[in-house]
Every structure is written in C-alpha cells, then in structure tokens.
C-alpha cells in the first residue's frame, strides 16, 4: 500500500524539478536515474555491514559514491559537475550488472542550477533501498502522476483499466507473458501481482476487491493491490524463477525500456526480461511465443506508414493493424490476450482492417469486445477505444461474440479525471465471468438486459466487413406488452425533406419556415418546433413539398444523428433533405405519442459507421414500437406532457437566469485595461519545452452562462505557440468575442488547466486580473447586460461574423468596489447559481421520468 510519506517524497521531487524540467517525461527520467544511483550506494553499504565488499562504487568509481555528492567542502558548481560526470561514466563501470549499466545509458543532467540539484538530491536521499512493496508502489505512483499530466500518455494506461484486463485474462503461474509494446511495464507488473495474489494463502477470491472496484480513490493513487499484503507463499522457488524468466516486454524506445527495467527491478525482478526491440520491423524475436499477451500498443502511424517485414499474415502499413496481427500470430495454441485498440480496428472499412476482423472471428481468436468510454485516456487523448478479449480455447467453444459496454469507469471525463460514483467496470467484469463460466460448463448464458449484446459470428460475416460495433447487432426489444409491436413503416409515411435551394434570392423576404438540422439541434428535443433560421419566399417554395404540423423530424446525417435530436413540427413548413420526416396515420397513432417514443430511441442502433453518421430511411421504417389504442395513447401523452411542462418551466429558469449586480454609483470605475491584462503574451511561456502538454479549449468546450468549465483536451505547447491560438493560465477569464457565441453567453474562468497553462480559439479575449479585482467579478460583469448590451451595439464586421473591437474592451469602464464587497456579491450570486443547478437537476429527473414511462410500455403497464 502506498503510504503518505512515500507519496510526499515523490511529490516533493517533482515540485523541485518542475521549474527547470517542465516536461513530465524528463522529470520521471531524472527521478528514476537518481533513485537507482542512491540504491546502488545503499546496496554497497548493506554489503559492508554484512562483512562484504562494495561492488558498485569501487576503484576509480569510488569518487562517485552517493555520499560524495553531500561533501560540505563541495561547492554548488562542483556538485553539478560531479553528478554530471557520474551519470556519464557509470555505464562504463564493468563491475556493475548490465541492468544498471542499461539504466544509465544516455543519462544526462538537463539543467545546471546548483540549488535545484542540491534540493533534488536531498529529497532522493530520503529514500532507502529495501526489497519491499513500498518502492514498487512509489514508482507506480510516480508513473501514474506523470501519466495523468498527459505527456506520459505514450506509456501510461490507467491502472484500473490494466487490472481489469489482467483479471479478465487471468494469467497463471505456468504461463509465459508478453507485452510487445510495454512502455513502463504496467501490464507485466499487474500480471505478476495477479499471479502472486492468486497463489497466496490469504487470498479470498470472493471478498478481496479488485482495483477497478475502487470508489473515490484518485486515479494517480491507484495501485495494483487492495491494501492486503500477498506473499505468493503457495509458489515454489522453481515456479517463482519460471515467472521471472517468462514475463517479457519489448519497446522500441530506450527511454521506455529504462523505465520498465526500473519498474520491474523495484518489484523484485533482479534480471528483468525487457528488451529494446522494434516489434513491427525486426525479426530477431519473431519465433518467440507466449501463452498470455497484454498490451495497449501505439495507435499512431508515422507519415508514410510502417514498413514491416514480410512475415505478417496481413499486409498493412497501419501500426494498430500490425500490432494486433503480431499478437494473434504469437499466441500459443491455447493462448489468450487482452488488447486495447482504437475504433479503426472496430469498424474501419479498409482492406487490412476487414481482413484482421475476419481472422479474429472466423479463425476463433475473438471471444468478445469491451467498449470503453471515450475519456479513458484523458487528458492526452479523447480517442474512443475498446478491449479485444482474445482466448483461442474459449472462442472454439462458441459460435457467438459477446459485446460489453462500459459507459463510466469510476472517473469523470475531464482533464483531471476526478473520481465519480458511476462505475460499470465491476458489472462488466461479472458479466464477462458469467459468460466464460457458461462456455466452459456448456450451460446457456442468460444475456442481461443492459450493456451486453450477444451476436452470432454468422451475423458479423453477413456483410463481409465483420464490423465489431456491438450496437449493430442489438436485437429488437422483446415486448412483454399485450400491445402490438409494430414497425414505423407499417403505419407512418416516412421520407426525406427537400434539397435546400442554393440561390440566396429564394430566401429574400422569406415568410415560409425552412427547417434545417441546425434548427432541430439548437433545441435538441422539441414537441413544438415553430421557428427556423431561414425562411423561403414564394419563388423559393416552388416545386417544394410542404410538411404539415405534426410531422416528426429525425436527423439522418451528421452529428445530430448520434446526438438524437428530435422535433415535432408545431406549424406547417418546409424541411431540409438532411432530416427524415415521419407522419403517422392518424387512425393508428397520435404524432406526439410517436414523438415521445422516438425521444428515447438511440439512433446509434441503426448507425453503422459512427465516423460518418448517417441513417437510411429503410432503417427508420424498421424501428418497432408498441402501439396501444388511441385512448391509451392520449392518456400517456397527457402524463408525459405534464412532465414536459415541468422540464420546460425549469429550462425557462435556467435559460433566463443571468448573474446581475446592482451597481452602486459611488463605486470607483476603471477602464478594463487598467485593472486587467488583456490577452497576455505567449512569450511568457515560449521558453518551455515544446513537448510540454497543456490544455486546449476550443469554443465548443466553453459553456454558456456557467462561471467555470472543464478542460477536456491537451496538446503539446509547441504546436500551439506557432499557431494563432489565444494563451491563458489558471484564473484567467475567457470571453467569446464573435457572433453568435458572445450573444449566447460563452465565457468562463479557466481552472484545472494542465500544467496551469491553456490555449484556445483565436476568437477569445483573455483577461488576467490585477490585485484590485477578483476573476469572478470580471466574469459576472462581462456576461451581464451592463456589458453585453453596449458590446453588441459596438460590434464591427459583416452581419454574419461580427466581433467586439479590442478598443471597446480596453476602454470600457467597469465598477470596482473593495474586494470585500466584491466577495460578498459573488457569494450571493454563487448561491443563486446553486438554485439554478437544482433546476438543472429537475430537468434531468423529469427527462428520466419520460424515459421510464415510455419503457413501461414494453412491460405492458398502462
């Protein structure tokens, strides 16, 4: 278990380095090298105390012994020189094991500040070498902290995801285990700990929790144990030796190899089997196989593609395809694997992708696919990923593939990934184990109603693309209702709208509404769509089909499809061809009743390629719904309308509330440029490493009428410094300066930025407060009518793209009372904000009530 004192030492070392070494991956290298340096000295001392001789710092290398760095006669500059010389010469010390020489290979000191080095070495000196779990846990924590900051993304898979995969694959003491893209050896360490745990007499498989069961533990404090000490006392010495020789990892980058070597060493591996090796282009280890493979291989492919050798069964240049192919080919006859893959592996239509999926399904590799939420790898990537569950023995026992869906993994999807209550990992694991048990016993598997789909392999082969998106194979809901279940196409006229006129003249002085996808998306859900952005004139509606009031609009292309926007026309109007139109037979169904049913239908069930979302009219026509008598429909609509009125009322409160200040004329007023820095210069951070990860905030992530926002994306600062992006830091205020974002209230205070730095749209103004004013005060004034009304009046530019001039911002005068008065007013407004948040909760509650009532129709409730 990671103790508080050890955690603090790691944090202190990072805090000392960050001023001179801002890049997290370089921080971890410096701490790693210094720890091993110190531990070699500790082992020499231990040997001397036991009557032996030192073996690391002897002969010419005695001058580099750790304690020499603390000689009071040594100047600060002398200490820097001695430490640099030691790092350069230790790899040449033939008397130390190859492991340590490899760790010090290419080691260097990236700064020359004597005081920073003194403080850093003093902190490292507080660590002592002992063969205990404590040091291994400390190193895991170090890697986790740096991984959570983003730069370590290339080598850090979240601990709870690693342990979920290890528990799923269940490596045994007789297995050979491989990670061909091992990074820092996280999977290998977790597999080893799993074997130690399951071979300990105090292990209780029922009561002992998994790492992924944790609730409330910060992500960077998770380690692959549950607080219980396991010794592996049921393992024989020969079995331990076998494990140490048969847990192997490859990585192309020496920096990763170094970290893996240290990680394995600190977990008791005296001679770790970690190799600097290019898995995709080298053939030296091609003939080595494993019973278990666990990996999160790189998704990125260099420009021009990979140039692999000819031994791969699938000819491809994409790294994700080649890595999966490699792992499949290097499993033993009953081998099994857990592999994290990007969405391309799941549904891309390229020849290599389809062939890989065919191989997994038809050649009996694939047992299941576990869909992970898209924020699992935040902050460094929002990429959507899945886990391939490979088991050659298990796959031969079934003609089906199981699809498991994880919507929440116990952490939010923001850059900081804070703990939350929602966690689907335990349920997904239980479902996977139940399925595995059924296959092994030959019993029937009862498919749960939620987040599990079981599809026949023949279904995947039908269209010859072997698509692994589970939603594609979701069975039609089984109705327990005594109401008939009918396809929409049997009682509705379903079609598309009109192609939009291209001539601007057809919209001049228009009076007939022309509803586009954006009009539906603006409202998300609307049972009374009556206004549109564009209106057609008499010339514009020639040869156009008119859709009558009561027509249901269903987006059939673009992002709106996946966002499940729906609308019911409240007036007659014309409709874009990007919208499907649904008109029920009035003798069979009430339009609003069908609208409510479609509100809870997820269009992803009939969207086969989420990268290019589109829905066919023929698929909409196949959607089945329960169809009670009209009298029952009327009762249900009345009930749902009552819920909708509560939602509409709460939305009125939320939409119309704006923070307001009653301005006292006695308060002093200042031009904004006198009390805040406007658009701070990028040169403040131009000297930082180009690799430093920082937050990136596009306009879409800036909220409307919310004081703060959550940064979701990170990018290397080097990419952003060279662009036209706006720069800001924590506690700066962002304000959208362009239409319609400004009018909509897009503004917010930057908090929780990665490394305290952010970049974003060039359409932001950034305000940095002086000591006269609080960030919340400026924010409240900027979104209030006091500022917004004159700002809109002074906008310049064309009608469709107007902006607030910088000169207006600079000279606009705002009231600035004493800080105590500012704080008191801010407190009042924040209390009002809590009431608004209560209304937001009310909206969520009654939206769920609508869904629950609709779902009851499938149960026969009236």
Short mmCIF file of C-alpha atoms in Angstrom, two decimals, residues 22-224:
data_model
loop_
_atom_site.label_atom_id
_atom_site.label_comp_id
_atom_site.label_asym_id
_atom_site.label_seq_id
_atom_site.Cartn_x
_atom_site.Cartn_y
_atom_site.Cartn_z
CA UNK A 22 8.85 21.22 -17.05
CA UNK A 23 8.33 18.16 -19.27
CA UNK A 24 6.86 15.29 -17.19
CA UNK A 25 8.64 12.51 -19.08
CA UNK A 26 12.01 14.16 -18.37
CA UNK A 27 11.05 14.52 -14.70
CA UNK A 28 10.39 10.80 -14.45
CA UNK A 29 13.75 10.01 -16.08
CA UNK A 30 15.62 12.25 -13.62
CA UNK A 31 13.88 10.77 -10.58
CA UNK A 32 14.38 7.24 -11.91
CA UNK A 33 18.11 7.66 -12.50
CA UNK A 34 18.67 9.34 -9.14
CA UNK A 35 16.77 6.60 -7.28
CA UNK A 36 18.86 3.83 -8.83
CA UNK A 37 22.05 5.83 -8.17
CA UNK A 38 21.08 6.07 -4.49
CA UNK A 39 20.04 2.41 -4.26
CA UNK A 40 23.37 1.18 -5.66
CA UNK A 41 25.09 3.11 -2.86
CA UNK A 42 22.66 1.64 -0.29
CA UNK A 43 23.45 -1.88 -1.51
CA UNK A 44 27.18 -1.20 -1.17
CA UNK A 45 26.62 -0.08 2.43
CA UNK A 46 24.49 -3.14 3.15
CA UNK A 47 27.24 -5.38 1.81
CA UNK A 48 29.86 -3.67 4.02
CA UNK A 49 27.62 -4.01 7.11
CA UNK A 50 27.36 -7.75 6.45
CA UNK A 51 31.15 -8.07 6.27
CA UNK A 52 31.44 -7.99 2.49
CA UNK A 53 32.87 -5.54 -0.01
CA UNK A 54 31.21 -2.84 -2.09
CA UNK A 55 30.74 -3.72 -5.76
CA UNK A 56 29.26 -0.63 -7.35
CA UNK A 57 31.41 2.32 -6.30
CA UNK A 58 34.91 0.86 -6.18
CA UNK A 59 38.29 1.73 -7.68
CA UNK A 60 38.08 4.75 -9.98
CA UNK A 61 34.33 4.86 -9.42
CA UNK A 62 34.59 5.34 -5.64
CA UNK A 63 34.77 9.10 -6.24
CA UNK A 64 31.15 8.95 -7.48
CA UNK A 65 29.68 7.28 -4.39
CA UNK A 66 26.38 8.90 -3.45
CA UNK A 67 27.66 10.34 -0.15
CA UNK A 68 30.40 12.27 -2.02
CA UNK A 69 27.64 14.44 -3.51
CA UNK A 70 26.92 15.75 0.01
CA UNK A 71 30.52 16.61 0.93
CA UNK A 72 30.30 20.02 2.69
CA UNK A 73 33.56 21.04 1.01
CA UNK A 74 31.93 20.67 -2.40
CA UNK A 75 30.71 23.90 -4.00
CA UNK A 76 27.36 24.06 -5.76
CA UNK A 77 29.05 24.12 -9.14
CA UNK A 78 31.33 21.28 -8.05
CA UNK A 79 28.30 19.15 -7.12
CA UNK A 80 26.75 19.76 -10.55
CA UNK A 81 30.00 18.74 -12.28
CA UNK A 82 30.45 15.64 -10.10
CA UNK A 83 26.89 14.46 -10.71
CA UNK A 84 27.17 15.04 -14.45
CA UNK A 85 30.46 13.13 -14.61
CA UNK A 86 28.94 10.26 -12.62
CA UNK A 87 25.98 9.92 -14.97
CA UNK A 88 28.31 9.88 -17.96
CA UNK A 89 30.79 7.34 -16.52
CA UNK A 90 28.62 4.83 -14.63
CA UNK A 91 27.61 2.98 -17.86
CA UNK A 92 31.32 2.19 -18.37
CA UNK A 93 31.67 0.54 -14.94
CA UNK A 94 32.21 -3.12 -15.86
CA UNK A 95 31.83 -4.26 -12.23
CA UNK A 96 28.12 -3.43 -12.04
CA UNK A 97 25.35 -5.60 -13.53
CA UNK A 98 24.21 -4.99 -17.09
CA UNK A 99 20.80 -3.94 -15.74
CA UNK A 100 22.24 -0.86 -14.06
CA UNK A 101 24.53 0.00 -16.95
CA UNK A 102 21.47 -0.08 -19.22
CA UNK A 103 19.54 2.19 -16.89
CA UNK A 104 22.30 4.81 -17.01
CA UNK A 105 22.72 4.59 -20.77
CA UNK A 106 22.45 8.10 -22.30
CA UNK A 107 21.69 9.62 -18.88
CA UNK A 108 22.39 13.35 -18.52
CA UNK A 109 21.52 16.33 -16.31
CA UNK A 110 19.21 18.69 -18.26
CA UNK A 111 19.93 21.76 -16.08
CA UNK A 112 22.91 23.33 -14.28
CA UNK A 113 21.27 25.15 -11.38
CA UNK A 114 23.21 24.15 -8.21
CA UNK A 115 20.37 24.90 -5.78
CA UNK A 116 17.83 22.84 -7.73
CA UNK A 117 20.23 19.89 -7.80
CA UNK A 118 21.01 20.22 -4.07
CA UNK A 119 17.33 20.18 -3.10
CA UNK A 120 16.57 17.36 -5.52
CA UNK A 121 19.39 15.11 -4.27
CA UNK A 122 18.42 15.84 -0.66
CA UNK A 123 14.90 14.61 -1.38
CA UNK A 124 16.10 11.47 -3.16
CA UNK A 125 18.43 10.80 -0.22
CA UNK A 126 15.35 10.24 1.95
CA UNK A 127 14.57 7.05 0.01
CA UNK A 128 16.29 3.89 1.20
CA UNK A 129 16.69 0.64 -0.71
CA UNK A 130 14.86 -2.38 0.65
CA UNK A 131 13.13 -5.29 -1.08
CA UNK A 132 9.62 -4.20 -0.19
CA UNK A 133 6.41 -3.35 -1.96
CA UNK A 134 6.83 0.27 -0.87
CA UNK A 135 9.38 1.22 -3.50
CA UNK A 136 7.50 -0.50 -6.28
CA UNK A 137 4.31 1.29 -5.26
CA UNK A 138 6.18 4.59 -5.11
CA UNK A 139 7.39 4.11 -8.66
CA UNK A 140 3.89 3.15 -9.83
CA UNK A 141 2.61 6.35 -8.24
CA UNK A 142 5.30 8.40 -9.98
CA UNK A 143 4.36 6.97 -13.36
CA UNK A 144 0.66 7.45 -12.66
CA UNK A 145 1.08 11.10 -11.67
CA UNK A 146 3.08 11.87 -14.79
CA UNK A 147 0.69 9.86 -16.93
CA UNK A 148 -2.23 11.90 -15.61
CA UNK A 149 -0.45 15.07 -16.73
CA UNK A 150 -0.61 13.97 -20.31
CA UNK A 151 2.97 13.88 -21.55
CA UNK A 152 3.36 10.34 -20.35
CA UNK A 153 0.36 9.29 -22.38
CA UNK A 154 2.50 7.31 -24.73
CA UNK A 155 3.42 4.96 -21.90
CA UNK A 156 0.63 5.10 -19.37
CA UNK A 157 -2.56 3.06 -19.35
CA UNK A 158 -4.78 3.84 -16.33
CA UNK A 159 -4.17 1.36 -13.52
CA UNK A 160 -7.79 0.30 -13.13
CA UNK A 161 -8.05 -0.49 -16.86
CA UNK A 162 -4.83 -2.53 -16.73
CA UNK A 163 -6.07 -4.53 -13.76
CA UNK A 164 -9.49 -5.06 -15.34
CA UNK A 165 -7.79 -6.60 -18.38
CA UNK A 166 -5.45 -8.72 -16.26
CA UNK A 167 -8.32 -10.08 -14.16
CA UNK A 168 -10.23 -10.82 -17.37
CA UNK A 169 -7.37 -12.76 -18.98
CA UNK A 170 -6.34 -14.33 -15.64
CA UNK A 171 -2.64 -15.21 -16.18
CA UNK A 172 -1.46 -18.32 -14.31
CA UNK A 173 1.84 -19.35 -12.74
CA UNK A 174 2.66 -21.68 -15.65
CA UNK A 175 2.04 -19.02 -18.32
CA UNK A 176 4.60 -17.14 -20.38
CA UNK A 177 3.52 -13.49 -20.54
CA UNK A 178 4.41 -10.84 -23.12
CA UNK A 179 3.73 -7.16 -23.77
CA UNK A 180 5.22 -6.29 -27.20
CA UNK A 181 4.78 -2.53 -26.61
CA UNK A 182 5.43 -2.48 -22.88
CA UNK A 183 6.00 1.21 -22.10
CA UNK A 184 6.71 1.19 -18.36
CA UNK A 185 5.75 -2.49 -17.89
CA UNK A 186 2.42 -1.70 -16.25
CA UNK A 187 0.70 -4.77 -17.72
CA UNK A 188 3.61 -7.04 -16.82
CA UNK A 189 3.74 -5.82 -13.21
CA UNK A 190 -0.02 -6.21 -12.86
CA UNK A 191 0.09 -9.73 -14.31
CA UNK A 192 2.88 -10.67 -11.89
CA UNK A 193 0.98 -9.26 -8.91
CA UNK A 194 -2.14 -11.11 -10.01
CA UNK A 195 -0.26 -14.41 -10.01
CA UNK A 196 1.31 -13.65 -6.62
CA UNK A 197 -2.13 -12.75 -5.23
CA UNK A 198 -3.92 -15.83 -6.55
CA UNK A 199 -1.15 -18.04 -5.17
CA UNK A 200 -1.27 -16.62 -1.63
CA UNK A 201 -2.92 -18.49 1.23
CA UNK A 202 -4.64 -15.31 2.46
CA UNK A 203 -6.29 -14.58 -0.90
CA UNK A 204 -10.09 -14.67 -0.85
CA UNK A 205 -11.42 -14.60 -4.45
CA UNK A 206 -14.90 -13.66 -3.24
CA UNK A 207 -14.20 -10.96 -0.66
CA UNK A 208 -10.96 -9.36 -1.86
CA UNK A 209 -11.83 -6.30 -4.01
CA UNK A 210 -10.37 -5.52 -7.40
CA UNK A 211 -8.59 -2.25 -8.17
CA UNK A 212 -11.40 -1.37 -10.57
CA UNK A 213 -13.93 -1.70 -7.71
CA UNK A 214 -12.45 1.40 -6.06
CA UNK A 215 -14.74 4.34 -5.45
CA UNK A 216 -13.37 7.75 -4.53
CA UNK A 217 -9.65 6.97 -4.92
CA UNK A 218 -7.82 9.47 -7.17
CA UNK A 219 -6.57 7.87 -10.38
CA UNK A 220 -2.91 8.60 -9.67
CA UNK A 221 -3.13 6.88 -6.26
CA UNK A 222 -4.50 3.57 -7.56
CA UNK A 223 -2.00 0.74 -7.33
CA UNK A 224 -2.47 -2.87 -8.36
#
